[in-house]
GROMACS .gro file of C-alpha atoms in nm:
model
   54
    1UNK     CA    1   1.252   1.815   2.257
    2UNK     CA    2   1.109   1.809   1.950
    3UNK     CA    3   1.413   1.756   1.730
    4UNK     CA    4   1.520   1.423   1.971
    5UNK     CA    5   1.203   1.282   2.026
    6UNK     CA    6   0.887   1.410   1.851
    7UNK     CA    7   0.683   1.150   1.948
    8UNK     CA    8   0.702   1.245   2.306
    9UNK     CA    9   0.401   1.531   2.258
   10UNK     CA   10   0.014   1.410   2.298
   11UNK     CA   11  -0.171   1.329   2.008
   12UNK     CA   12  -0.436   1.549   1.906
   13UNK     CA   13  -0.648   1.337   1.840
   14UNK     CA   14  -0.778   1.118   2.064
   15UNK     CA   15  -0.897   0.835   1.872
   16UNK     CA   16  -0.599   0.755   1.718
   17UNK     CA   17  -0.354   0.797   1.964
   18UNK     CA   18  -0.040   0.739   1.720
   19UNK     CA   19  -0.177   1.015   1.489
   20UNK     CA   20   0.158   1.276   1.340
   21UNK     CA   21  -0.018   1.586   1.463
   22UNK     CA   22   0.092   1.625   1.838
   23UNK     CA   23   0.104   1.836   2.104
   24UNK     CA   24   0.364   1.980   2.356
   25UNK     CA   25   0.341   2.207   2.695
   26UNK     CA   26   0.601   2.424   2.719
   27UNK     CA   27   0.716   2.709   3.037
   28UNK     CA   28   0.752   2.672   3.375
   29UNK     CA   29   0.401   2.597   3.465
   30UNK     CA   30   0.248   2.474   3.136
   31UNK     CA   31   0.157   2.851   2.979
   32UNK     CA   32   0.290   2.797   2.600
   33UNK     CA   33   0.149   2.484   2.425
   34UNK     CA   34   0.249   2.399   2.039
   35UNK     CA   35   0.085   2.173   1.764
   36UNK     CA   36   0.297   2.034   1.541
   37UNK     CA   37   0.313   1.776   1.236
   38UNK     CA   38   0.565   1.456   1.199
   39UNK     CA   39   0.670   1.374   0.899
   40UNK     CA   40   0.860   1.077   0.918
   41UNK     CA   41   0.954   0.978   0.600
   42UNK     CA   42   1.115   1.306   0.556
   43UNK     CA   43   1.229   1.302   0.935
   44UNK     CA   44   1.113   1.611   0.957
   45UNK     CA   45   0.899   1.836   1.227
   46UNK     CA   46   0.645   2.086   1.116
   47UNK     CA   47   0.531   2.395   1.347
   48UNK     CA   48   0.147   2.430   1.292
   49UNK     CA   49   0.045   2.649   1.571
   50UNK     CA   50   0.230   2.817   1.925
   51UNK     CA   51  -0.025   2.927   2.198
   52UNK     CA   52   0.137   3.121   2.473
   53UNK     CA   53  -0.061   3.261   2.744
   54UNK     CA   54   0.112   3.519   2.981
   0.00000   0.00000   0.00000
């Protein structure tokens, strides 16, 4: 998901909803969740955090 469309997760910040620093659900019912930083002009995906609860 995050290699073919990046721009899929939420933003993190709500006020600017086209902000680079999303984030994306991940398991079968929503347990993992992981922040992460587009950088587009170097089409490239940065891993800032992975929260997994289980």
């Amino acid at each position: 998901m995050l290699e073919l469309a990046p721009w899929g997760g939420e933003s993190l910040n709500l006020a600017n909803p086209d902000a680079p620093v999303r984030t994306l659900a991940f398991g079968a019912a929503g347990e993992g969740l992981v922040t992460y930083l587009i950088l587009e002009a170097q089409r490239r995906v940065d891993v800032l955090d992975v929260l997994w609860l289980g």
